[in-house]
Coordinates of C-alpha atoms in Angstrom, one line a residue:
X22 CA 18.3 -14.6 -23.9
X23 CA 19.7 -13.3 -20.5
X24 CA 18.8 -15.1 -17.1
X25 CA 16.5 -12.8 -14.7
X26 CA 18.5 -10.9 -12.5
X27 CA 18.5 -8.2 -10.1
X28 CA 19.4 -4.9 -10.6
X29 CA 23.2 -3.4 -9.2
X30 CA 20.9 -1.9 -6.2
X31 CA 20.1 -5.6 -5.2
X32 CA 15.9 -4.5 -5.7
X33 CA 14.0 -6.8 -8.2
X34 CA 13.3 -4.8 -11.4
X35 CA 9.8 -4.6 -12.4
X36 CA 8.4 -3.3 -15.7
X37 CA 5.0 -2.3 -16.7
X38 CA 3.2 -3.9 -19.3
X39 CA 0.1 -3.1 -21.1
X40 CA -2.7 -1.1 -19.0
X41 CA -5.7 -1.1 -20.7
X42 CA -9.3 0.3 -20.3
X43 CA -12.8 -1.4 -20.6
X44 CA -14.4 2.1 -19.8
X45 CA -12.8 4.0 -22.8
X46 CA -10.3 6.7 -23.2
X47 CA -7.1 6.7 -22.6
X48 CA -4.8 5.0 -19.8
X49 CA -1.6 6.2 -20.5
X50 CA -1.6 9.3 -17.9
X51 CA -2.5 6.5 -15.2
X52 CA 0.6 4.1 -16.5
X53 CA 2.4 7.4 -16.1
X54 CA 1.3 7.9 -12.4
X55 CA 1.4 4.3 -11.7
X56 CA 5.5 4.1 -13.0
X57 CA 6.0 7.3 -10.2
X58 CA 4.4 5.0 -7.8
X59 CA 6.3 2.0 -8.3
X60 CA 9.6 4.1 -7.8
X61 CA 8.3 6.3 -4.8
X62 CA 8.3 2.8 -3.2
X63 CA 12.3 2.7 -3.2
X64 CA 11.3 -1.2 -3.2
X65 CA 12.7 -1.6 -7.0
X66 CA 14.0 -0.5 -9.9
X67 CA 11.4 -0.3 -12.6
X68 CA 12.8 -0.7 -16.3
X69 CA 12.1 2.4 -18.8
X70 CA 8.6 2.4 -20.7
X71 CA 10.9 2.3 -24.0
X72 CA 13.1 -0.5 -22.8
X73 CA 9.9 -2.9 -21.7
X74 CA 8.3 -2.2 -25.1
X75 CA 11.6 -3.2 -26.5
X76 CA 11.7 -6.5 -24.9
X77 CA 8.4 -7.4 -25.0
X78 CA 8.5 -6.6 -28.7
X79 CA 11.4 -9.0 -28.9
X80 CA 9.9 -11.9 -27.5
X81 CA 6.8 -11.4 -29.3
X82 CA 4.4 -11.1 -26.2
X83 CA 1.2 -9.4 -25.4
X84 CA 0.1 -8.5 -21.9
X85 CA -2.6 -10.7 -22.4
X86 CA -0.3 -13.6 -23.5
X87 CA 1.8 -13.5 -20.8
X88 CA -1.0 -12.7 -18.0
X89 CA -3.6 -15.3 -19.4
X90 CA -0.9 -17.9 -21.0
X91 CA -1.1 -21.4 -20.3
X92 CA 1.6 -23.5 -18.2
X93 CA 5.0 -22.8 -20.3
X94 CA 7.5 -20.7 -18.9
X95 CA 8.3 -17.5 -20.3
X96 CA 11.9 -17.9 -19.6
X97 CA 12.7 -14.3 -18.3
X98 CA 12.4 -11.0 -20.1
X99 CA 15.5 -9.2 -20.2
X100 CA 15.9 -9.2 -16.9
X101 CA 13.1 -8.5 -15.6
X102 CA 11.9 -10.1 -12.7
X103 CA 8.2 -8.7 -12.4
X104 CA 5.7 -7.3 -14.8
X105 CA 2.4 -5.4 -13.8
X106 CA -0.5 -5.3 -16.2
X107 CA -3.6 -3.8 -15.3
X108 CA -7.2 -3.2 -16.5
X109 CA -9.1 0.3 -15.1
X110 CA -12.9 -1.3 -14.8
X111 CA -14.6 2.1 -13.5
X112 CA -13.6 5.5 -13.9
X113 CA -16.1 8.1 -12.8
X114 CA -18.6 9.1 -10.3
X115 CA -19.1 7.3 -7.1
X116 CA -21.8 3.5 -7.9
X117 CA -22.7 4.9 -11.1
X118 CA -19.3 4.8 -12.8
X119 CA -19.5 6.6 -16.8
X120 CA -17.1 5.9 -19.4
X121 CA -14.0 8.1 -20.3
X122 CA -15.3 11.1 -22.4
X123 CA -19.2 11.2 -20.4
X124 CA -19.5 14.3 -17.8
X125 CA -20.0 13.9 -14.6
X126 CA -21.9 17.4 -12.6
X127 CA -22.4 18.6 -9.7
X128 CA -20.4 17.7 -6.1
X129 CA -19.5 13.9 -6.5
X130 CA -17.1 11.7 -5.4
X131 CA -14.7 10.0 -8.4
X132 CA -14.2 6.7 -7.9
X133 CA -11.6 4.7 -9.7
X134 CA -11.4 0.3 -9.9
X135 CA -8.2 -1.2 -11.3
X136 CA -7.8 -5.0 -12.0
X137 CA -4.0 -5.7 -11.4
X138 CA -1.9 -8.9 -12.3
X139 CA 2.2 -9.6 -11.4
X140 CA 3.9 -11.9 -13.3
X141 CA 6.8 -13.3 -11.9
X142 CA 8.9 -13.4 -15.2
X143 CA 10.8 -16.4 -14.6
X144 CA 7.8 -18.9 -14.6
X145 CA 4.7 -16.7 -16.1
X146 CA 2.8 -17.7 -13.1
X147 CA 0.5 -14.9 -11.5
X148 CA 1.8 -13.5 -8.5
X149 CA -0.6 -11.3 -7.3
X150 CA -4.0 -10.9 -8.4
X151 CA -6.3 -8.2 -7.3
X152 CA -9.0 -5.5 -7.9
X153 CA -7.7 -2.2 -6.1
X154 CA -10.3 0.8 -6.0
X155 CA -10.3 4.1 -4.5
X156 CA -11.9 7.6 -4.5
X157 CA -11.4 11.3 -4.2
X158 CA -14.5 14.1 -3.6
X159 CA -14.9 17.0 -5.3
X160 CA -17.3 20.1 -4.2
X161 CA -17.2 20.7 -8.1
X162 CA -18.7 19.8 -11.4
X163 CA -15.9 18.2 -13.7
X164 CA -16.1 16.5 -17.1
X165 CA -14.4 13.5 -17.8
X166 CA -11.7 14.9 -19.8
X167 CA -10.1 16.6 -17.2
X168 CA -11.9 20.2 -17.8
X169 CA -13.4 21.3 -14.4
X170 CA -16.6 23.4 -15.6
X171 CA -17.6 24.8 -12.6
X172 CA -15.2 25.9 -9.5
X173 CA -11.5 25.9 -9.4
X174 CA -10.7 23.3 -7.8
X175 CA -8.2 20.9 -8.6
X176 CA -9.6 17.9 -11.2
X177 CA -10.9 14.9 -9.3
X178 CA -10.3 12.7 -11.6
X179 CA -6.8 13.6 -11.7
X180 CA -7.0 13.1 -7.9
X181 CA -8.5 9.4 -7.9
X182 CA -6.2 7.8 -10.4
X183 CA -3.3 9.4 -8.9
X184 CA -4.7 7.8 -5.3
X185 CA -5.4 4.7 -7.1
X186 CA -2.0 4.2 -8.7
X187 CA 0.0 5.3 -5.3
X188 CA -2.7 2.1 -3.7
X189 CA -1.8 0.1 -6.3
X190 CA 2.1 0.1 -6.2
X191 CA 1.8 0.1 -1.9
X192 CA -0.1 -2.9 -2.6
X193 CA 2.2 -4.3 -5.0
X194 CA 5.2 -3.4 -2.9
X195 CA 3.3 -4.3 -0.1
X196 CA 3.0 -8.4 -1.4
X197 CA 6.3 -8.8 -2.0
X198 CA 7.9 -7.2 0.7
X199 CA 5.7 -6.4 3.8
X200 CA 5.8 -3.7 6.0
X201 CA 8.1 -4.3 8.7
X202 CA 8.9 -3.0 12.5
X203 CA 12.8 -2.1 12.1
X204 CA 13.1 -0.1 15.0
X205 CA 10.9 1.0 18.3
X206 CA 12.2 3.4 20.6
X207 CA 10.4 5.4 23.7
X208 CA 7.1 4.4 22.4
X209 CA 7.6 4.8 18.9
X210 CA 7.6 2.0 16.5
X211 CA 9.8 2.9 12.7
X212 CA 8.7 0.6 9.8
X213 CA 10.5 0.3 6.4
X214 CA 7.8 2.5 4.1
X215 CA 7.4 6.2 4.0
X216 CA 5.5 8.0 1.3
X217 CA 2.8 7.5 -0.6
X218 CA 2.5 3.6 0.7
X219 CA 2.8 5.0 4.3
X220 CA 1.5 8.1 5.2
X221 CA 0.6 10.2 8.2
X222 CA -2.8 8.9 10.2
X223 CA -2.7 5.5 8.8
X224 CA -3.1 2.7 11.3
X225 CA -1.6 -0.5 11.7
X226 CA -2.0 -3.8 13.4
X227 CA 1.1 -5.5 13.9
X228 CA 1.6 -9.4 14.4
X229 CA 4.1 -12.2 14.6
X230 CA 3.5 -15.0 11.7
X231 CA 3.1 -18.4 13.3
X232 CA 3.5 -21.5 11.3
X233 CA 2.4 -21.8 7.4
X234 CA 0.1 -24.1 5.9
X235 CA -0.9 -25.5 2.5
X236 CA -3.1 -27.0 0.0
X237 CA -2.6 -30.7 -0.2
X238 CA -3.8 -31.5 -3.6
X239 CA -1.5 -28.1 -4.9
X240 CA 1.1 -27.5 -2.3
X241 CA 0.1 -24.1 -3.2
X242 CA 1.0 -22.0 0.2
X243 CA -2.2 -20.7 1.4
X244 CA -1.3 -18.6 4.4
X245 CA 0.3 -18.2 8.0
X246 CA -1.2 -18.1 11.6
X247 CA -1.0 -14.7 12.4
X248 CA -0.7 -13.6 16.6
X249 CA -2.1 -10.3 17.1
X250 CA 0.6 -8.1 18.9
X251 CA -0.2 -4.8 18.9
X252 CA -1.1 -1.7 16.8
X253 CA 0.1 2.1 15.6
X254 CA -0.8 5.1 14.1
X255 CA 1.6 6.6 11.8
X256 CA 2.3 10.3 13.1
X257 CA 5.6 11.0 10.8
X258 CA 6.6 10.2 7.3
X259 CA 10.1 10.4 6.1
X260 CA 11.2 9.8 2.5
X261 CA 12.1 6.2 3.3
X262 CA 10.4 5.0 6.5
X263 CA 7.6 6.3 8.8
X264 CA 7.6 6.4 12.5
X265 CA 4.1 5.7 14.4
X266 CA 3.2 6.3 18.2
X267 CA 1.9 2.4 19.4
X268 CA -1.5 2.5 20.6
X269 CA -0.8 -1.1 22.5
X270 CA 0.8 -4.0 22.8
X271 CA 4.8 -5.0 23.0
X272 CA 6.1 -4.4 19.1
X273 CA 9.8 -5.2 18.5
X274 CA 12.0 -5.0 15.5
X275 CA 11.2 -7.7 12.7
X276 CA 7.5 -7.8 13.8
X277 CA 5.1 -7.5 10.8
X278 CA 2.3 -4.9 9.9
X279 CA -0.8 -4.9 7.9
X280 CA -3.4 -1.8 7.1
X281 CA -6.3 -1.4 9.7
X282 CA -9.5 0.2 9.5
X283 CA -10.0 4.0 10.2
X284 CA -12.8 3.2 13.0
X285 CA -11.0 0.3 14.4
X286 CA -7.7 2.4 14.7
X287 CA -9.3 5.2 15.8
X288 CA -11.4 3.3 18.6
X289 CA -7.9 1.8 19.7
X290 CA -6.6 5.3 19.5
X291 CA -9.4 6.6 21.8
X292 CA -8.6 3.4 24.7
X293 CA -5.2 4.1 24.0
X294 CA -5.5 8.3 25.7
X295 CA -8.1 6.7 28.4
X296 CA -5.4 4.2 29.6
X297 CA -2.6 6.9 29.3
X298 CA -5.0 10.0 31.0
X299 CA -5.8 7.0 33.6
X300 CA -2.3 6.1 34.7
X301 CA -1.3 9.9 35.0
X302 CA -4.1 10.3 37.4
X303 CA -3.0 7.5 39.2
X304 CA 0.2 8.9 38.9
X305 CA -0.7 12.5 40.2
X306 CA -2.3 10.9 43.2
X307 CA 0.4 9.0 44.3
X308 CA 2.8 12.1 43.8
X309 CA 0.5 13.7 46.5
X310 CA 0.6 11.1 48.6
X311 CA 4.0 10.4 48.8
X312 CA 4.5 14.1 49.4
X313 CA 2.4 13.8 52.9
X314 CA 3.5 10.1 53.5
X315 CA 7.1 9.8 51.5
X316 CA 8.2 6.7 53.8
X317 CA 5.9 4.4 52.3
X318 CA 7.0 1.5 50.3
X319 CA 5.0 2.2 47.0
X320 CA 6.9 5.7 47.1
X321 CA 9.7 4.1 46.2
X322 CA 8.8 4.0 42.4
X323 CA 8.7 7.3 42.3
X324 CA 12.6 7.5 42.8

């Protein structure tokens, strides 16, 4: 039985277990998008589909085993240091979800809901636990299949599991390893994701963790004080990082970022070009000022 290890790249290796369906059809394609995911994250290496089947075969464990099993320890898995099982709860058009094989008309928005465990291998216990969902819109009818019947556009819900998988592995990623500051130069702030789990217009708040705190009957580690330092919209994404433009606030390297609304980043967005329109105003006026009055003392700035 080998000891859980890290891969030669020094990244954790995940596998994926056992993604099932309570809607019908299918899941596999998902799995399939959801393994791309994973690696487009360049966070780990994720163990062949073959190879996890192998080892989970070996040590005679079901998904459900090792995500709902009691308090022994699993003891590691070949080493394997995390395994992701999931459970797609809605598949289909936007509050009134169908199951796999039903046909959805008309223009809707798909909308796709994923119930995902991690399992840290070592101990069985349940590292993250969460419900992810997402959506895509379609001007099209489209059946549930994957056949469009009606327009050519591409298959929606194609679209939203594809968006769902690429939230579910930035979330996962995300967990473990958090989005980070690791450079800021001439305004710009470079963090340590770039595509799918960082991508162009996505806004962030960044903040400085403060001191943890617990539960005292568990000693379970329920969360940090966070200080609110600043915030940025991402306006490049490179295969390994993304670069954003801050909107305010004094970020530095090893500062922390989490996801921010759309209307909350845009509104800081919008206060962010009235302060900068409002400085090169008062910029402009002292320019002309200086040019009738150049002895003055506040001139000297402009040197």
């Amino acid at each position: 039985m080998s000891s859980i290890v890290t891969a030669a790249s020094g990244k954790p290796v995940i596998g994926i277990g056992e993604i099932t369906s309570t809607v019908g059809g299918n899941p596999a394609s998902f799995q399939t998008m959801l393994e791309t995911a994973i690696s487009q994250t360049n966070k780990f290496d994720l163990i062949e589909r073959s190879r996890m089947d192998d080892i989970l075969g070996e040590q005679a464990l079901s998904a459900g085993g090792i995500v709902q099993g009691g308090s022994g320890q699993i003891g590691g898995l070949g080493g394997v240091d995390y395994l992701i099982y999931g459970s797609i709860t809605k598949l289909g058009k936007d509050s009134n979800a169908v199951a796999i094989g039903g046909i959805v008309g008309g223009g809707q928005k798909a909308v796709m809901s994923v119930d995902v465990r991690v399992v840290d291998s070592t101990t069985g216990s349940i590292r993250i636990s969460k419900t992810v969902e997402d959506s895509a819109k379609t001007g099209s009818a489209f059946a549930m299949e994957g056949l469009a019947i009606g327009g050519e556009e591409a298959d929606p819900l194609g679209d939203v599991q594809r968006k769902t998988a690429e939230a579910v592995a930035a979330m996962i990623a995300m967990e473990i390893f958090p989005l980070k500051i690791i450079n800021v130069s001439k305004g710009q702030a470079y963090v340590n994701y770039g595509p799918p789990s960082v991508k162009k217009g996505n806004f962030y708040k960044v903040v400085e963790l403060g001191e943890g705190f617990m539960d005292p009957d568990t000693g379970e580690m329920l969360g940090q004080d966070e200080v609110y330092i600043g915030a940025l919209e991402i306006t490049d994404s490179k295969s390994k990082y993304s670069i954003g433009k801050i909107l305010e606030g004094k970020i530095e390297r090893g500062q922390i970022a989490f996801g921010m609304g759309v209307k909350e980043g845009k509104k800081l967005k919008l206060a962010a070009k009235k302060r900068a329109s409002a400085a090169k105003k008062k910029l402009n006026a002292l320019k002309k000022k200086c040019k009738k009055k150049p002895n003055l003392a506040e001139c000297e700035s402009l040197n």
